[in-house]
Protein backbone atom coordinates (compact mmCIF):
# COMPACT_ATOMS: atom_id res chain seq x y z
CA UNK A 1 0.00 0.00 0.00
CA UNK A 2 1.12 3.56 -0.56
CA UNK A 3 1.50 6.16 2.15
CA UNK A 4 2.84 9.69 2.45
CA UNK A 5 5.72 9.49 4.91
CA UNK A 6 8.68 11.42 6.23
CA UNK A 7 11.74 10.23 8.13
CA UNK A 8 12.95 13.64 9.31
CA UNK A 9 11.31 16.83 10.50
CA UNK A 10 10.95 19.69 8.05
CA UNK A 11 8.73 21.46 5.56
CA UNK A 12 6.81 19.79 2.73
CA UNK A 13 10.03 18.83 0.92
CA UNK A 14 10.56 16.01 3.48
CA UNK A 15 7.35 14.25 2.38
CA UNK A 16 7.41 11.34 -0.04
CA UNK A 17 5.12 8.59 -1.26
CA UNK A 18 6.42 5.16 -0.29
CA UNK A 19 5.21 1.59 -0.54
CA UNK A 20 4.63 0.19 2.96
CA UNK A 21 3.34 -3.10 4.32
CA UNK A 22 -0.43 -3.24 4.75
CA UNK A 23 -1.17 -3.43 8.48
CA UNK A 24 -3.64 -5.81 10.05
CA UNK A 25 -6.19 -4.08 12.27
CA UNK A 26 -5.56 -4.68 15.96
CA UNK A 27 -8.15 -5.54 18.59
CA UNK A 28 -11.17 -3.20 18.33
CA UNK A 29 -9.63 -1.33 15.35
CA UNK A 30 -10.53 -1.10 11.67
CA UNK A 31 -8.51 -0.65 8.50
CA UNK A 32 -9.99 2.15 6.39
CA UNK A 33 -9.46 2.72 2.68
CA UNK A 34 -9.18 6.50 2.81
CA UNK A 35 -11.08 8.53 0.24
CA UNK A 36 -10.49 12.00 1.73
CA UNK A 37 -8.29 13.54 4.43
CA UNK A 38 -8.18 16.85 6.20
CA UNK A 39 -4.99 18.85 6.52
CA UNK A 40 -4.77 21.22 9.47
CA UNK A 41 -2.27 22.74 11.87
CA UNK A 42 -1.84 19.43 13.69
CA UNK A 43 -0.25 17.89 10.58
CA UNK A 44 2.06 20.89 10.22
CA UNK A 45 3.24 20.50 13.83
CA UNK A 46 3.77 16.76 13.36
CA UNK A 47 5.64 17.32 10.07
CA UNK A 48 7.93 20.10 11.32
CA UNK A 49 8.37 18.92 14.90
CA UNK A 50 7.58 22.43 16.12
CA UNK A 51 7.44 23.58 18.76
CA UNK A 52 10.64 21.73 19.51
CA UNK A 53 9.34 20.72 22.94
CA UNK A 54 6.77 18.52 21.14
CA UNK A 55 9.63 16.25 20.02
CA UNK A 56 9.71 14.83 23.54
CA UNK A 57 6.46 13.06 22.55
CA UNK A 58 6.93 12.82 18.77
CA UNK A 59 10.53 11.57 18.77
CA UNK A 60 13.68 13.56 19.55
CA UNK A 61 16.02 12.95 16.61
CA UNK A 62 13.32 11.93 14.09
CA UNK A 63 9.59 11.16 14.06
CA UNK A 64 8.54 7.95 15.86
CA UNK A 65 5.68 7.56 13.40
CA UNK A 66 6.62 8.30 9.76
CA UNK A 67 3.01 8.73 8.61
CA UNK A 68 0.94 11.89 8.87
CA UNK A 69 -2.77 12.49 8.86
CA UNK A 70 -5.51 12.44 11.43
CA UNK A 71 -8.89 13.43 9.99
CA UNK A 72 -10.27 11.05 7.39
CA UNK A 73 -13.27 9.70 5.52
CA UNK A 74 -13.37 6.37 3.73
CA UNK A 75 -14.63 2.81 3.66
CA UNK A 76 -13.90 0.02 6.15
CA UNK A 77 -11.70 -2.54 4.42
CA UNK A 78 -10.95 -4.91 7.33
CA UNK A 79 -12.11 -5.23 10.91
CA UNK A 80 -10.04 -6.41 13.83
CA UNK A 81 -11.07 -8.82 16.58
CA UNK A 82 -13.81 -7.49 18.83
CA UNK A 83 -15.23 -4.98 16.32
CA UNK A 84 -19.02 -5.15 16.38
CA UNK A 85 -20.13 -1.66 15.38
CA UNK A 86 -18.59 -1.60 11.89
CA UNK A 87 -18.44 -4.03 8.98
CA UNK A 88 -16.43 -4.23 5.78
CA UNK A 89 -17.92 -1.78 3.27
CA UNK A 90 -19.25 0.71 5.83
CA UNK A 91 -18.65 4.37 4.99
CA UNK A 92 -16.90 6.04 7.94
CA UNK A 93 -15.31 9.29 9.02
CA UNK A 94 -13.27 10.14 12.06
CA UNK A 95 -9.80 10.78 13.35
CA UNK A 96 -6.83 8.55 13.85
CA UNK A 97 -5.17 8.58 17.26
CA UNK A 98 -1.70 9.64 16.19
CA UNK A 99 0.05 8.46 19.34
CA UNK A 100 -1.42 4.94 19.37
CA UNK A 101 -2.18 4.06 15.75
CA UNK A 102 0.57 3.32 13.29
CA UNK A 103 -1.13 4.00 10.01
CA UNK A 104 -3.10 1.66 7.86
CA UNK A 105 -4.66 4.24 5.59
CA UNK A 106 -4.57 4.47 1.86
C-alpha positions as a printed Julia matrix, in Angstrom:
106×3 Matrix{Float64}:
   0.0    0.0    0.0
   1.12   3.56  -0.56
   1.5    6.16   2.15
   2.84   9.69   2.45
   5.72   9.49   4.91
   8.68  11.42   6.23
  11.74  10.23   8.13
  12.95  13.64   9.31
  11.31  16.83  10.5
  10.95  19.69   8.05
   8.73  21.46   5.56
   6.81  19.79   2.73
  10.03  18.83   0.92
  10.56  16.01   3.48
   7.35  14.25   2.38
   7.41  11.34  -0.04
   5.12   8.59  -1.26
   6.42   5.16  -0.29
   5.21   1.59  -0.54
   4.63   0.19   2.96
   3.34  -3.1    4.32
  -0.43  -3.24   4.75
  -1.17  -3.43   8.48
  -3.64  -5.81  10.05
  -6.19  -4.08  12.27
  -5.56  -4.68  15.96
  -8.15  -5.54  18.59
 -11.17  -3.2   18.33
  -9.63  -1.33  15.35
 -10.53  -1.1   11.67
  -8.51  -0.65   8.5
  -9.99   2.15   6.39
  -9.46   2.72   2.68
  -9.18   6.5    2.81
 -11.08   8.53   0.24
 -10.49  12.0    1.73
  -8.29  13.54   4.43
  -8.18  16.85   6.2
  -4.99  18.85   6.52
  -4.77  21.22   9.47
  -2.27  22.74  11.87
  -1.84  19.43  13.69
  -0.25  17.89  10.58
   2.06  20.89  10.22
   3.24  20.5   13.83
   3.77  16.76  13.36
   5.64  17.32  10.07
   7.93  20.1   11.32
   8.37  18.92  14.9
   7.58  22.43  16.12
   7.44  23.58  18.76
  10.64  21.73  19.51
   9.34  20.72  22.94
   6.77  18.52  21.14
   9.63  16.25  20.02
   9.71  14.83  23.54
   6.46  13.06  22.55
   6.93  12.82  18.77
  10.53  11.57  18.77
  13.68  13.56  19.55
  16.02  12.95  16.61
  13.32  11.93  14.09
   9.59  11.16  14.06
   8.54   7.95  15.86
   5.68   7.56  13.4
   6.62   8.3    9.76
   3.01   8.73   8.61
   0.94  11.89   8.87
  -2.77  12.49   8.86
  -5.51  12.44  11.43
  -8.89  13.43   9.99
 -10.27  11.05   7.39
 -13.27   9.7    5.52
 -13.37   6.37   3.73
 -14.63   2.81   3.66
 -13.9    0.02   6.15
 -11.7   -2.54   4.42
 -10.95  -4.91   7.33
 -12.11  -5.23  10.91
 -10.04  -6.41  13.83
 -11.07  -8.82  16.58
 -13.81  -7.49  18.83
 -15.23  -4.98  16.32
 -19.02  -5.15  16.38
 -20.13  -1.66  15.38
 -18.59  -1.6   11.89
 -18.44  -4.03   8.98
 -16.43  -4.23   5.78
 -17.92  -1.78   3.27
 -19.25   0.71   5.83
 -18.65   4.37   4.99
 -16.9    6.04   7.94
 -15.31   9.29   9.02
 -13.27  10.14  12.06
  -9.8   10.78  13.35
  -6.83   8.55  13.85
  -5.17   8.58  17.26
  -1.7    9.64  16.19
   0.05   8.46  19.34
  -1.42   4.94  19.37
  -2.18   4.06  15.75
   0.57   3.32  13.29
  -1.13   4.0   10.01
  -3.1    1.66   7.86
  -4.66   4.24   5.59
  -4.57   4.47   1.86
